[in-house]
XYZ file of C-alpha atoms in Angstrom:
191
model
C -71.276 3.042 0.321
C -72.209 3.752 3.926
C -74.883 6.154 5.030
C -72.267 8.449 6.402
C -70.476 8.705 3.057
C -73.814 9.230 1.183
C -74.779 12.127 3.473
C -71.325 13.684 2.807
C -71.717 13.313 -0.960
C -75.290 14.695 -0.778
C -74.018 17.644 1.273
C -71.337 18.533 -1.237
C -73.702 18.130 -4.176
C -76.187 20.422 -2.482
C -73.434 23.011 -1.629
C -72.247 22.914 -5.221
C -75.673 23.504 -6.581
C -76.315 26.385 -4.249
C -72.948 28.076 -4.937
C -73.535 27.530 -8.750
C -77.023 29.139 -8.603
C -75.421 32.024 -6.617
C -72.650 32.550 -9.089
C -75.033 32.372 -12.022
C -77.495 34.947 -10.459
C -74.672 37.343 -9.582
C -72.953 37.180 -12.893
C -76.242 37.682 -14.687
C -77.025 40.742 -12.581
C -73.641 42.286 -13.029
C -73.860 41.867 -16.787
C -77.320 43.647 -16.852
C -76.068 46.532 -14.621
C -72.939 46.871 -16.692
C -74.961 46.994 -19.928
C -77.231 49.627 -18.442
C -74.267 51.756 -17.257
C -72.628 51.585 -20.659
C -75.791 52.689 -22.354
C -76.002 55.742 -19.871
C -72.344 56.625 -20.417
C -72.064 56.172 -24.153
C -69.776 58.822 -25.477
C -68.689 59.955 -22.076
C -65.456 58.898 -20.272
C -63.325 59.850 -17.209
C -59.647 60.620 -17.289
C -57.382 60.974 -14.255
C -55.759 64.147 -15.747
C -57.131 66.876 -17.883
C -55.466 68.414 -20.841
C -53.034 71.183 -20.070
C -53.032 74.511 -21.851
C -49.561 73.643 -23.172
C -50.946 70.520 -24.950
C -53.614 72.475 -26.940
C -53.325 72.244 -30.667
C -54.677 74.513 -33.446
C -58.335 75.241 -32.913
C -58.347 73.719 -29.488
C -59.814 75.976 -26.747
C -59.628 76.030 -22.931
C -61.613 78.318 -20.844
C -61.779 78.942 -17.046
C -64.641 79.966 -14.773
C -64.545 83.534 -13.444
C -63.017 82.268 -10.194
C -60.531 80.161 -12.036
C -61.611 76.898 -10.216
C -62.774 74.927 -13.121
C -61.688 74.513 -16.725
C -63.568 73.362 -19.831
C -61.480 72.162 -22.840
C -62.058 71.459 -26.469
C -59.199 69.149 -27.646
C -59.340 67.084 -30.791
C -62.744 65.464 -30.972
C -63.702 65.750 -27.256
C -64.757 68.204 -24.590
C -63.502 67.734 -21.047
C -64.317 69.513 -17.763
C -62.893 69.309 -14.300
C -60.842 71.246 -11.591
C -58.294 73.734 -13.051
C -54.592 73.179 -12.353
C -54.684 76.180 -10.027
C -57.455 74.656 -7.960
C -55.822 71.334 -7.934
C -52.567 72.826 -6.485
C -54.717 74.762 -3.915
C -56.373 71.646 -2.627
C -53.050 69.758 -2.506
C -51.534 72.624 -0.434
C -54.447 72.634 1.927
C -54.142 68.866 2.380
C -50.426 69.215 3.145
C -51.101 72.005 5.741
C -53.445 69.817 7.608
C -50.784 67.144 8.245
C -50.446 66.685 12.009
C -47.928 64.507 13.844
C -50.205 61.457 14.139
C -49.132 58.075 14.882
C -50.554 54.576 14.754
C -53.843 53.681 13.141
C -55.057 57.375 12.786
C -51.980 58.187 10.729
C -52.388 55.243 8.397
C -56.072 56.109 7.816
C -55.316 59.851 7.304
C -52.568 58.877 4.857
C -54.842 56.611 2.928
C -57.572 59.212 2.605
C -55.182 61.939 1.536
C -53.644 59.521 -1.018
C -57.021 58.699 -2.431
C -58.110 62.368 -2.656
C -54.727 63.396 -4.230
C -55.080 60.840 -6.922
C -58.762 61.824 -7.719
C -58.108 65.549 -7.729
C -57.337 65.790 -11.432
C -60.202 63.810 -12.722
C -61.782 65.267 -15.830
C -65.054 64.100 -17.419
C -64.872 63.873 -21.323
C -67.548 63.728 -23.962
C -66.917 62.652 -27.501
C -68.101 65.400 -29.903
C -69.911 62.728 -31.959
C -72.330 62.390 -28.953
C -72.685 66.119 -28.261
C -75.862 67.759 -29.776
C -74.984 71.241 -28.603
C -73.350 73.439 -25.882
C -75.536 76.204 -24.525
C -74.686 79.389 -22.411
C -77.189 80.846 -20.116
C -76.865 82.873 -17.001
C -73.028 82.443 -16.907
C -73.394 78.635 -17.084
C -72.282 76.296 -19.898
C -74.503 73.197 -20.402
C -73.694 70.321 -22.718
C -76.773 68.530 -24.235
C -76.006 65.065 -25.630
C -77.699 63.279 -28.578
C -80.035 61.531 -26.068
C -81.234 64.957 -24.742
C -79.444 64.549 -21.431
C -77.926 67.728 -19.967
C -74.613 68.045 -18.189
C -73.294 71.131 -16.410
C -69.701 71.801 -17.572
C -68.574 73.262 -14.135
C -69.267 72.257 -10.611
C -70.380 74.365 -7.575
C -68.011 76.992 -6.357
C -67.851 78.091 -2.743
C -67.460 81.842 -2.089
C -67.819 83.410 1.417
C -69.380 80.232 2.696
C -72.173 80.365 -0.035
C -72.396 77.620 -2.678
C -72.964 78.874 -6.218
C -72.565 77.545 -9.690
C -69.365 78.468 -11.277
C -69.858 81.044 -13.863
C -67.972 81.719 -17.243
C -67.430 84.956 -18.847
C -69.782 85.585 -21.780
C -66.827 86.272 -24.271
C -65.104 83.023 -23.203
C -68.336 80.931 -23.404
C -69.099 82.341 -26.871
C -65.701 81.623 -28.110
C -65.849 78.010 -26.738
C -69.221 77.345 -28.324
C -68.003 78.813 -31.676
C -64.976 76.534 -31.499
C -67.107 73.424 -30.724
C -69.457 74.234 -33.638
C -66.454 74.795 -36.025
C -64.809 71.568 -34.913
C -68.034 69.516 -35.318
C -68.385 70.985 -38.888
C -64.785 70.064 -39.633
C -65.294 66.577 -38.415
C -68.657 66.265 -40.316
C -70.655 65.760 -37.102
C -74.293 66.956 -37.381
């Protein structure tokens, strides 16, 4: 074998070893990060659409914040929270109003952004009741505490008159929701 051929073989062997090492390190890192994320989100999931009031069964409860922007729902063996259907429609209407006669690259980018936002508007975060320690109500806010002791607010911020404030629930609604959660946990045998 000539020197030129040997150099070519050595080059490809080195390149293969370097690429193999990079693939190994990246895959090992991804596995570690994925395992950590799964530990943090155990009992929690994300759905692209929340439950509708029409789909509620016996004992299920859905409550809205005082401004009607957020809903929290107990359905089956899970609790979900996200933007209410009314707020989703309002955001979609606002996005449609902002449509201008754009052409070219600007129109493509604007369309992609609007499409992305429109598909994410209905996202609801859900918690499995088996992972819920308790739901608390204080100062108009509902807070979910999971088995690990982590706390999760069950409504986002709400803007009113250019001021940002935590969305609030009516006391009667919050108490009804907490009672329904406790009753459902007892029915399912969840401590």
